[in-house]
mmCIF file of C-alpha atoms in Angstrom:
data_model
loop_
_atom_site.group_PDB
_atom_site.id
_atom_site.type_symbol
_atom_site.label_atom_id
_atom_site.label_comp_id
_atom_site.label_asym_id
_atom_site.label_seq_id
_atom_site.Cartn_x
_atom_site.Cartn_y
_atom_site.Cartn_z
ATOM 1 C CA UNK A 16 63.095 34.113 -80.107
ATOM 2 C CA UNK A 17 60.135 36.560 -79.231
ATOM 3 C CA UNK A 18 60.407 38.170 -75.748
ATOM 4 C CA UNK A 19 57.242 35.721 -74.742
ATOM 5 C CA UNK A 20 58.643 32.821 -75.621
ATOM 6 C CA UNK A 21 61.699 33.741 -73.894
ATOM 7 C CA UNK A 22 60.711 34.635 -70.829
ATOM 8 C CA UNK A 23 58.657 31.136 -70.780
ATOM 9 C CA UNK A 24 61.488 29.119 -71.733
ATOM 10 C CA UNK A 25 63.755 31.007 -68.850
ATOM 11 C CA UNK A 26 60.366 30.480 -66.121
ATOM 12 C CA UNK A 27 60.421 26.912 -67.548
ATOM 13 C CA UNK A 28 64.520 26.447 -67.008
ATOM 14 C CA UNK A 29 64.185 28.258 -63.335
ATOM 15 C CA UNK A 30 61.288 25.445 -62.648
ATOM 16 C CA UNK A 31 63.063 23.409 -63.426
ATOM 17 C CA UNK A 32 66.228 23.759 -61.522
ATOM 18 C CA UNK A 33 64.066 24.433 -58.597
ATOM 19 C CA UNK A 34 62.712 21.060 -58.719
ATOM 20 C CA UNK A 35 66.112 19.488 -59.322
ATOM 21 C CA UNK A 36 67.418 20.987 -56.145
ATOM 22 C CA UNK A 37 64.343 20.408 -53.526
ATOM 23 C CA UNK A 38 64.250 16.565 -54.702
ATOM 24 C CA UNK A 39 68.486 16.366 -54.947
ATOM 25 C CA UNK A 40 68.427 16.015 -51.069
ATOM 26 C CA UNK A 41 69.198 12.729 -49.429
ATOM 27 C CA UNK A 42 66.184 11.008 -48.080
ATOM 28 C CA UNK A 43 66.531 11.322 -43.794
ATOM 29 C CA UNK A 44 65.291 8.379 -42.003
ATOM 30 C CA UNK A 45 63.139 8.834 -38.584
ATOM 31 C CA UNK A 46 63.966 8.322 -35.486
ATOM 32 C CA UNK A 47 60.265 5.773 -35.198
ATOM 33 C CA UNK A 48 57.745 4.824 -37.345
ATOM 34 C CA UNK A 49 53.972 4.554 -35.975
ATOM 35 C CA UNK A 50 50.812 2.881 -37.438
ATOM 36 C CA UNK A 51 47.606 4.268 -37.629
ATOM 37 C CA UNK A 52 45.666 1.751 -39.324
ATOM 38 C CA UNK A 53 46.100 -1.676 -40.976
ATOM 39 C CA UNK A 54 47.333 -0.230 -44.562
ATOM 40 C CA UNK A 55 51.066 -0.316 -45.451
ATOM 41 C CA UNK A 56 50.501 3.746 -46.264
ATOM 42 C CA UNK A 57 48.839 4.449 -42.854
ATOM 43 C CA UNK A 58 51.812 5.010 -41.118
ATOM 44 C CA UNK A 59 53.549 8.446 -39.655
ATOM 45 C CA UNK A 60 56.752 8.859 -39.470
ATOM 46 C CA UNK A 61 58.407 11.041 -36.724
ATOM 47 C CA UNK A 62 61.693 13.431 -36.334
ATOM 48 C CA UNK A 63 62.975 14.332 -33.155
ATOM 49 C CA UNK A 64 63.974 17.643 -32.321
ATOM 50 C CA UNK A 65 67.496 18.489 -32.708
ATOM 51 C CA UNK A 66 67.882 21.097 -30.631
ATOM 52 C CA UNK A 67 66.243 22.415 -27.531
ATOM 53 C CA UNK A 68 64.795 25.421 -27.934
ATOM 54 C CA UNK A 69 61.780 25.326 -25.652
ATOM 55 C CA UNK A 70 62.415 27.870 -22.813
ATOM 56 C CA UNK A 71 63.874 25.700 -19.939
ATOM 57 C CA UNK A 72 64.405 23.311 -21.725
ATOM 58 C CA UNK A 73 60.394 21.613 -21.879
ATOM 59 C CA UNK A 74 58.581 19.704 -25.127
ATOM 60 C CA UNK A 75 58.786 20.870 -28.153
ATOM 61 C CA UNK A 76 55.996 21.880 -30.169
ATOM 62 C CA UNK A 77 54.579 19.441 -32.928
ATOM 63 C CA UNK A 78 54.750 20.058 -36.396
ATOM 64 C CA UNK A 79 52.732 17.619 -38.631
ATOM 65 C CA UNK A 80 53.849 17.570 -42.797
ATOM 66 C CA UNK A 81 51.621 16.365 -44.978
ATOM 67 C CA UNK A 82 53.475 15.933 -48.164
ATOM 68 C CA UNK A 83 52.269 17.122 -51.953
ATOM 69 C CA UNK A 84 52.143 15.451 -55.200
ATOM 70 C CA UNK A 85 48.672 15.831 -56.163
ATOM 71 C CA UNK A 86 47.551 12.995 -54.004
ATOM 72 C CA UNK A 87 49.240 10.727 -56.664
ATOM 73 C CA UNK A 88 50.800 7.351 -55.835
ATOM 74 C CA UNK A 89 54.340 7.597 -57.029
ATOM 75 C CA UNK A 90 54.402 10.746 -54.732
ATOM 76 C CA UNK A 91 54.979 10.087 -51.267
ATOM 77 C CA UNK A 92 56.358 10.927 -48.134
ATOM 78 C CA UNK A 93 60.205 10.196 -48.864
ATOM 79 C CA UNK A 94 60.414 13.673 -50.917
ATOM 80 C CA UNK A 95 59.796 16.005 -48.105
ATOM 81 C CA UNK A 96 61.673 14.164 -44.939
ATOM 82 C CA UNK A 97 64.588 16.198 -45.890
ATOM 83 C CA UNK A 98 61.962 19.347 -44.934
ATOM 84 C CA UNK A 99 61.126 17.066 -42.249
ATOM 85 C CA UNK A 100 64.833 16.994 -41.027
ATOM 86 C CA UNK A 101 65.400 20.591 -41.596
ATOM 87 C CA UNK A 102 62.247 21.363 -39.084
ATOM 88 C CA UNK A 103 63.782 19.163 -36.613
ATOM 89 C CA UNK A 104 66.592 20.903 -37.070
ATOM 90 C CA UNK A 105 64.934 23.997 -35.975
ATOM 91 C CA UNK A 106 63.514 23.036 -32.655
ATOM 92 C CA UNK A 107 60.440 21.512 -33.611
ATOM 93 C CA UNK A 108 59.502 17.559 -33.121
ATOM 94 C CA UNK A 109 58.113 16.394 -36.847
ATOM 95 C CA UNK A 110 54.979 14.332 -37.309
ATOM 96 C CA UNK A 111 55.428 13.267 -41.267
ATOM 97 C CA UNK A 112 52.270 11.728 -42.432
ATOM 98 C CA UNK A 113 52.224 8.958 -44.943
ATOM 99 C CA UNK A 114 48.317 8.429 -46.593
ATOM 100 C CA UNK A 115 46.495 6.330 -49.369
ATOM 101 C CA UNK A 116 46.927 8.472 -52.600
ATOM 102 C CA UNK A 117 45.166 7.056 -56.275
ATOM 103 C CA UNK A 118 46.507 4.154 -57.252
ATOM 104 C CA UNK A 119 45.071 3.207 -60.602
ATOM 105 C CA UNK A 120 46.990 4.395 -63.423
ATOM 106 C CA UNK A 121 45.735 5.651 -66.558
ATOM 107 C CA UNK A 122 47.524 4.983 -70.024
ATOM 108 C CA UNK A 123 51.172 5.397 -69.234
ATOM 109 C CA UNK A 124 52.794 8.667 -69.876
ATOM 110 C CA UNK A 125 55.325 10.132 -68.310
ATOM 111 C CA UNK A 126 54.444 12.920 -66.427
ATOM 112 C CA UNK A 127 56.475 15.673 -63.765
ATOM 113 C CA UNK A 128 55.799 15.973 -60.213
ATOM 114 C CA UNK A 129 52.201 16.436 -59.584
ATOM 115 C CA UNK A 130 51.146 15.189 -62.197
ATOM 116 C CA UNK A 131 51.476 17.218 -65.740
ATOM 117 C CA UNK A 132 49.216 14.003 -66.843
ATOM 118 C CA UNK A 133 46.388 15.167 -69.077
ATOM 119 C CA UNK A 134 43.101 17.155 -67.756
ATOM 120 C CA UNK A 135 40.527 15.677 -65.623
ATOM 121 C CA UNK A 136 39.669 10.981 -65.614
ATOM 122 C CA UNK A 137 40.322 11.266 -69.686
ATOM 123 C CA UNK A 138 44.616 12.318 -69.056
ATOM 124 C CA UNK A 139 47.600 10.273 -68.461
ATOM 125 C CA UNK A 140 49.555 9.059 -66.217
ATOM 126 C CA UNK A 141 48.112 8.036 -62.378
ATOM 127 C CA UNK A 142 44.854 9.378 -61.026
ATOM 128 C CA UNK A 143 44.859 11.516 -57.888
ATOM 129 C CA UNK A 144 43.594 10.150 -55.060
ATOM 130 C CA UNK A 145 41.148 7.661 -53.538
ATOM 131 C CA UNK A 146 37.752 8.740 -52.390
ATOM 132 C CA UNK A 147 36.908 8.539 -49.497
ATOM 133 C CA UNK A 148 40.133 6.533 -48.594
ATOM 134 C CA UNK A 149 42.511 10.021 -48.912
ATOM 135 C CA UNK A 150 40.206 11.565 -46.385
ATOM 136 C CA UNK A 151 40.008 8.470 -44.387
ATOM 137 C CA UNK A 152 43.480 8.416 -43.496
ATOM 138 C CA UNK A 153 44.350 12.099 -43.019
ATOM 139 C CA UNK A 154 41.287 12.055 -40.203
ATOM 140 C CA UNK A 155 42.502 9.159 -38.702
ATOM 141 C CA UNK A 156 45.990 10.184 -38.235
ATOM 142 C CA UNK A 157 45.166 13.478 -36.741
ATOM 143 C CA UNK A 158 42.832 11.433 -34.576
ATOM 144 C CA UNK A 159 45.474 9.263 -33.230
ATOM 145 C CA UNK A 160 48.436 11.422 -33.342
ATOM 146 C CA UNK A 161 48.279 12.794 -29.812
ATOM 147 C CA UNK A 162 48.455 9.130 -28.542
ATOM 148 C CA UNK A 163 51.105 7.920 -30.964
ATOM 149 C CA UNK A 164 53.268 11.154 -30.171
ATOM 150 C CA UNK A 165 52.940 9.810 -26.250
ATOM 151 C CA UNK A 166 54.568 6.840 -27.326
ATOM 152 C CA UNK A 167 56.688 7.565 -29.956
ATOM 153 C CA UNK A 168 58.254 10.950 -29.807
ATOM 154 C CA UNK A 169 58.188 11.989 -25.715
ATOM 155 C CA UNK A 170 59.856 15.059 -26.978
ATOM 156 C CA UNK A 171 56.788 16.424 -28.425
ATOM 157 C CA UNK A 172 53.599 18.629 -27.041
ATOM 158 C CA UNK A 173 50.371 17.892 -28.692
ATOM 159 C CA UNK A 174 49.227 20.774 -27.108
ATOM 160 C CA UNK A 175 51.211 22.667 -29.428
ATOM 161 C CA UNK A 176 50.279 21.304 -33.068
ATOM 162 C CA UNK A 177 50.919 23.489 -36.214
ATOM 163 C CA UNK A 178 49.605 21.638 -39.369
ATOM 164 C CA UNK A 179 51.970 22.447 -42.552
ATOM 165 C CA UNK A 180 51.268 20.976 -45.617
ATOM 166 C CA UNK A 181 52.957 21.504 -49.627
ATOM 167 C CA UNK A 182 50.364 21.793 -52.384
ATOM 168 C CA UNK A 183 48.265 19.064 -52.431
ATOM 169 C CA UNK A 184 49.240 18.335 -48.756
ATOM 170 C CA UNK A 185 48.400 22.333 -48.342
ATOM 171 C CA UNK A 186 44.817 21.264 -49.260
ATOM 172 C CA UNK A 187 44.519 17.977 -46.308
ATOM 173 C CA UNK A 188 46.203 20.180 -43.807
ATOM 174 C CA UNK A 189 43.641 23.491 -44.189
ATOM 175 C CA UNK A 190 41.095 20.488 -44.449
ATOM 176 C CA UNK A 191 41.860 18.647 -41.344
ATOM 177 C CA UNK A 192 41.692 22.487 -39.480
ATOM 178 C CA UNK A 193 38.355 22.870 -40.824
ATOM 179 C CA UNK A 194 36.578 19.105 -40.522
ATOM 180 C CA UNK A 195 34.505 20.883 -37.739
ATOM 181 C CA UNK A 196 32.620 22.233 -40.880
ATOM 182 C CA UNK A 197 32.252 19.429 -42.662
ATOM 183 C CA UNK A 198 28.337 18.662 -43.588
ATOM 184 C CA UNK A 199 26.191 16.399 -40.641
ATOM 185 C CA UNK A 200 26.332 13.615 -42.973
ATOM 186 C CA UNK A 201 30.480 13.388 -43.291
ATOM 187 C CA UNK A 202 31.595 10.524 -41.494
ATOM 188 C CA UNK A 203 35.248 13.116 -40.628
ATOM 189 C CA UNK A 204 33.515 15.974 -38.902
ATOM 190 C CA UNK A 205 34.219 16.606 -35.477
ATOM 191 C CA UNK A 206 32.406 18.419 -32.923
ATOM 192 C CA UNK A 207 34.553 21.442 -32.259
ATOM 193 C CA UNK A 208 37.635 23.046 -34.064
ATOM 194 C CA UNK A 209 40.255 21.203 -33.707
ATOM 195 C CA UNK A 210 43.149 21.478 -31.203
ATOM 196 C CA UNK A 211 45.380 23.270 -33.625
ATOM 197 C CA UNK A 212 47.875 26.292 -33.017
ATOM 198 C CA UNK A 213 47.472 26.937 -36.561
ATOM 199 C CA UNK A 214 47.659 26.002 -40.262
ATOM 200 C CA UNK A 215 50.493 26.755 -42.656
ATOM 201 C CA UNK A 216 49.841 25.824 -46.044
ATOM 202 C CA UNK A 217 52.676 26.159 -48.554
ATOM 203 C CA UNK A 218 51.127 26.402 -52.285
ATOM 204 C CA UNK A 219 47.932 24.827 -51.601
ATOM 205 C CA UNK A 220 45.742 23.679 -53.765
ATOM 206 C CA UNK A 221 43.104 25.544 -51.121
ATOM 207 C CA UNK A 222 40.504 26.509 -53.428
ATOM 208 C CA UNK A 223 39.060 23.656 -55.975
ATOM 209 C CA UNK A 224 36.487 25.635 -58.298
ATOM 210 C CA UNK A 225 39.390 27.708 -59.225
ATOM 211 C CA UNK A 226 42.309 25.018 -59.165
ATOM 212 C CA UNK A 227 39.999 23.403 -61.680
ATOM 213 C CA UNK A 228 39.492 26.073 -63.974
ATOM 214 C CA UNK A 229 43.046 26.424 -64.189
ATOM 215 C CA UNK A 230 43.859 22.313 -64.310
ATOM 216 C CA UNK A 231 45.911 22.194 -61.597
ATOM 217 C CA UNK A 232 47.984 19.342 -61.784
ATOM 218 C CA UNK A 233 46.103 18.034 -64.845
ATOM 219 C CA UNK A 234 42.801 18.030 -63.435
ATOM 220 C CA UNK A 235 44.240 16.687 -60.219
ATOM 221 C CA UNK A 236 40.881 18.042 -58.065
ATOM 222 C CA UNK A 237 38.713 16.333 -60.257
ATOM 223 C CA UNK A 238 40.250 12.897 -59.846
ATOM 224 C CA UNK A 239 40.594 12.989 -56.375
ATOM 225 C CA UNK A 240 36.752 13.588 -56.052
ATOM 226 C CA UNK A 241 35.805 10.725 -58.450
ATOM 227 C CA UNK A 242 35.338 12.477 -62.004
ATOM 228 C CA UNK A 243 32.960 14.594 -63.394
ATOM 229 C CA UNK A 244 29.636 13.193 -61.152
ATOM 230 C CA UNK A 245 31.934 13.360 -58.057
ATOM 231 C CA UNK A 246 33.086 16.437 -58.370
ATOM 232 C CA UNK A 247 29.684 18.527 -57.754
ATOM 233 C CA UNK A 248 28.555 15.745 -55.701
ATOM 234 C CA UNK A 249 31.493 16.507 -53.430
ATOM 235 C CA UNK A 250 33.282 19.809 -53.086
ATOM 236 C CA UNK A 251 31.470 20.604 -50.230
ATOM 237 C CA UNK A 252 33.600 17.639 -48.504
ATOM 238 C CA UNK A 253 36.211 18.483 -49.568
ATOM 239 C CA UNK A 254 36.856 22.024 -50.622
ATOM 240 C CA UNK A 255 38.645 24.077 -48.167
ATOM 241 C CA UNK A 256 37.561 27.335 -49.213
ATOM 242 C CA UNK A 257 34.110 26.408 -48.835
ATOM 243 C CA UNK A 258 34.681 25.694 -45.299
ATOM 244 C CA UNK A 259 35.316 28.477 -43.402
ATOM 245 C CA UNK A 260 35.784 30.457 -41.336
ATOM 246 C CA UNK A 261 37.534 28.019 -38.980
ATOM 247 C CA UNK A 262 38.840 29.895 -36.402
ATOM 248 C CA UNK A 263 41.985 28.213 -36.516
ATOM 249 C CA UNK A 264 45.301 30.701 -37.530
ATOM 250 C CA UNK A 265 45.857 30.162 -41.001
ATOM 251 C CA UNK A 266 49.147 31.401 -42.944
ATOM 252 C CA UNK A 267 49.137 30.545 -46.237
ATOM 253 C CA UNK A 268 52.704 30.811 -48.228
ATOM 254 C CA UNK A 269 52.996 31.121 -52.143
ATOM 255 C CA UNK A 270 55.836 31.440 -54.249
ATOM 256 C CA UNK A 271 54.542 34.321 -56.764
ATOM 257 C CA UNK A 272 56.125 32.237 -59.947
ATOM 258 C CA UNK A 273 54.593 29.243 -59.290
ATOM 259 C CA UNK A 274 53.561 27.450 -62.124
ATOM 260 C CA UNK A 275 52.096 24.003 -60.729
ATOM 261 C CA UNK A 276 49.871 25.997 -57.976
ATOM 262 C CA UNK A 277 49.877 29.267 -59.656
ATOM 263 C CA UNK A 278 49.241 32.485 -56.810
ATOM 264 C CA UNK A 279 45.253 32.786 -58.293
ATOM 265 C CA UNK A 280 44.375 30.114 -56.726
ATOM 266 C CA UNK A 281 45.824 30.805 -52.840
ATOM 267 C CA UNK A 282 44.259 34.525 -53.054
ATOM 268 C CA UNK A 283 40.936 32.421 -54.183
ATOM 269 C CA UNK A 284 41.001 30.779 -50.510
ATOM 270 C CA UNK A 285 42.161 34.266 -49.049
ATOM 271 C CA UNK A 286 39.246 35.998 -50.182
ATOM 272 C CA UNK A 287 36.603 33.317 -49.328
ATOM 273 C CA UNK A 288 38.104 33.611 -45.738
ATOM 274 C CA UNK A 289 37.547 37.122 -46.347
ATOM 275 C CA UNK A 290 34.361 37.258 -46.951
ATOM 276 C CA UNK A 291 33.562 34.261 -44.132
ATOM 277 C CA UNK A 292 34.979 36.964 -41.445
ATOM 278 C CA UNK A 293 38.502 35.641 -41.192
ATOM 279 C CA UNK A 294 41.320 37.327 -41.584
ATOM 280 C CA UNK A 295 44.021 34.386 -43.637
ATOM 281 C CA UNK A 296 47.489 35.437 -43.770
ATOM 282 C CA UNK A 297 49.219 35.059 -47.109
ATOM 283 C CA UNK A 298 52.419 35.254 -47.581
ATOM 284 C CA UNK A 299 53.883 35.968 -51.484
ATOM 285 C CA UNK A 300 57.272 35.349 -52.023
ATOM 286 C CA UNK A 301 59.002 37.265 -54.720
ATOM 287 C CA UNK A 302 60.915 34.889 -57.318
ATOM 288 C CA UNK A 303 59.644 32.216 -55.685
ATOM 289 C CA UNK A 304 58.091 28.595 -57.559
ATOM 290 C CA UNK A 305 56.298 25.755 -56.187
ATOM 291 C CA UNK A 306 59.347 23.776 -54.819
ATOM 292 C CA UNK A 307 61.823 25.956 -52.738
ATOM 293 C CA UNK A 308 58.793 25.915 -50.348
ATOM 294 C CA UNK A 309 59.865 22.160 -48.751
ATOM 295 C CA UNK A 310 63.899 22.814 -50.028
ATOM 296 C CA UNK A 311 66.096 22.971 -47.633
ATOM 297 C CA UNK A 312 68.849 24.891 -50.032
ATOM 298 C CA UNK A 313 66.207 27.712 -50.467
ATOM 299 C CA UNK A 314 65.627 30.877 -48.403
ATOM 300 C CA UNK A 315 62.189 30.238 -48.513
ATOM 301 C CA UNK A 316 62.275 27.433 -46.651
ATOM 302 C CA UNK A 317 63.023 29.765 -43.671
ATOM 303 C CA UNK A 318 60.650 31.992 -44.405
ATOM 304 C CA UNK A 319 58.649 28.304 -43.855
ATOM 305 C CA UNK A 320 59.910 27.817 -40.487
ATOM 306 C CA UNK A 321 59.095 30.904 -39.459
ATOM 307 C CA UNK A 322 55.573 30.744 -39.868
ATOM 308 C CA UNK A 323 55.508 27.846 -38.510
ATOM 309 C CA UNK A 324 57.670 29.143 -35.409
ATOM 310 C CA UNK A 325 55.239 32.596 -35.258
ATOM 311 C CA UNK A 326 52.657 30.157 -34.339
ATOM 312 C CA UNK A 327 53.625 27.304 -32.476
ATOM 313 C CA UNK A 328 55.842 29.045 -29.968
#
């Protein structure tokens, strides 16, 4: 076998086996359930802290998970509540946010996690997201979270809010931090930034022009924006990296052999912030793919929490 071809098919096995082990974890059911809206998927689901950590014992700061799967329905928020768990188990109460994702399928194929389905509206396999529902429902929960947190998880301080989110939840949670930049028109801006500690994106699909070029998730931005018309029509609604700066601390976290959200396309977002005036953190991880991010098993995990901690503390 040609040293190429080798050191794809051993990438390919490590993928694999990294995907095997984040989604071999028991599911971890919350300690309450909330509803945001009238839809069975507008519902958040939240984790209690496990331990106190807080100095003297006070709240705990909230982290909110917005779970990957390029916005695709058979993805949703049952693969990351072990992440959820492990948060909780770090001090931190857990907001874990279910939304509307696409739910027309195209011819059947079976496809991996995000969606190896075929390029762009013409692939296999289910289409990524519903416009405008996706957005919709990620404003709307960060709208009502601080009052559902009142009621539902005591243990928690809204004042304290990190937003984490895994590859296409990496892309709704630097969105949400930046809706303050959204055009007049956009029925989701807000006035101000909002109340945020920070962002920490784990492989997000953060910059759309390039996720494209590469095909992402088999043309997973395209979908979600409604096809080829949509697409121009909409990035700047949608695209992170074309809304910035937003003056909200922003870590971003990327395994450097990730295949699904390969590195290009978190230093794309980095360098728009750049040149906006911010200053994004990134952090690579040697070794590292697209799942160990949200696995509890993995060391990078930690590195995870730690981010989050460096900010919400």
């Amino acid at each position: 076998m040609p040293d190429d071809a080798a050191a794809r098919a051993a990438a390919e096995a490590r993928a694999a086996a990294e995907e095997e082990s984040a989604f071999s974890h028991p599911e971890v059911a919350p300690d309450a359930t909330a509803a945001y809206g009238d839809d069975p998927d507008q519902v958040i689901d939240f984790y209690a802290p496990r331990v106190a950590v807080s100095p003297g014992g006070g709240l705990a700061p909230l982290v909110v998970v917005l779970h990957g799967g390029a916005w695709r329905a058979p993805y949703d928020r049952r693969h990351v509540t072990p992440f959820a768990d492990f948060l909780a188990r770090r001090g931190f109460a857990v907001a874990n946010v279910e939304y509307r994702r696409g739910g027309v399928s195209l011819p059947a194929q079976s496809a991996a996690f995000e969606g190896a389905a075929g390029a762009g509206t013409g692939g296999a396999g289910p289409v990524a997201g519903r416009w405008p529902d996706t957005f919709d429902d990620v404003a709307a929960a960060m709208d009502a979270l601080p009052g559902l947190v009142r009621e539902s998880l005591p243990q928690a301080d809204p004042r304290r809010m990190v937003v984490t989110g895994h590859s296409a939840g990496g892309h709704l949670a630097l969105w949400a931090a930046a809706r303050h930049l959204l055009p007049a028109d956009a029925a989701w801006r807000i006035e101000g930034p909002a109340p945020l500690r920070g962002v920490v994106a784990l492989a997000p699909i953060a910059d759309f022009t390039v996720a494209d070029k590469l095909e992402v998730c088999g043309g997973a931005c395209r979908q979600l924006l409604g096809g080829e018309e949509g697409f121009s029509a909409r990035l700047a609604y949608a695209d992170p990296a074309l809304l910035l700066p937003t003056g909200i601390a922003t870590t971003l976290v990327q395994g450097r052999t990730d295949t699904v959200v390969p590195q290009a396309v978190a230093e794309a977002y980095a360098d728009a912030a750049a040149k906006a005036g911010e200053v994004v953190g990134l952090t690579l991880l040697e070794d590292v793919g697209h799942f160990p991010l949200i696995d509890p098993a993995a060391d990078a995990c930690a590195v995870v929490a730690e981010e989050i901690a460096q900010l919400a503390w």
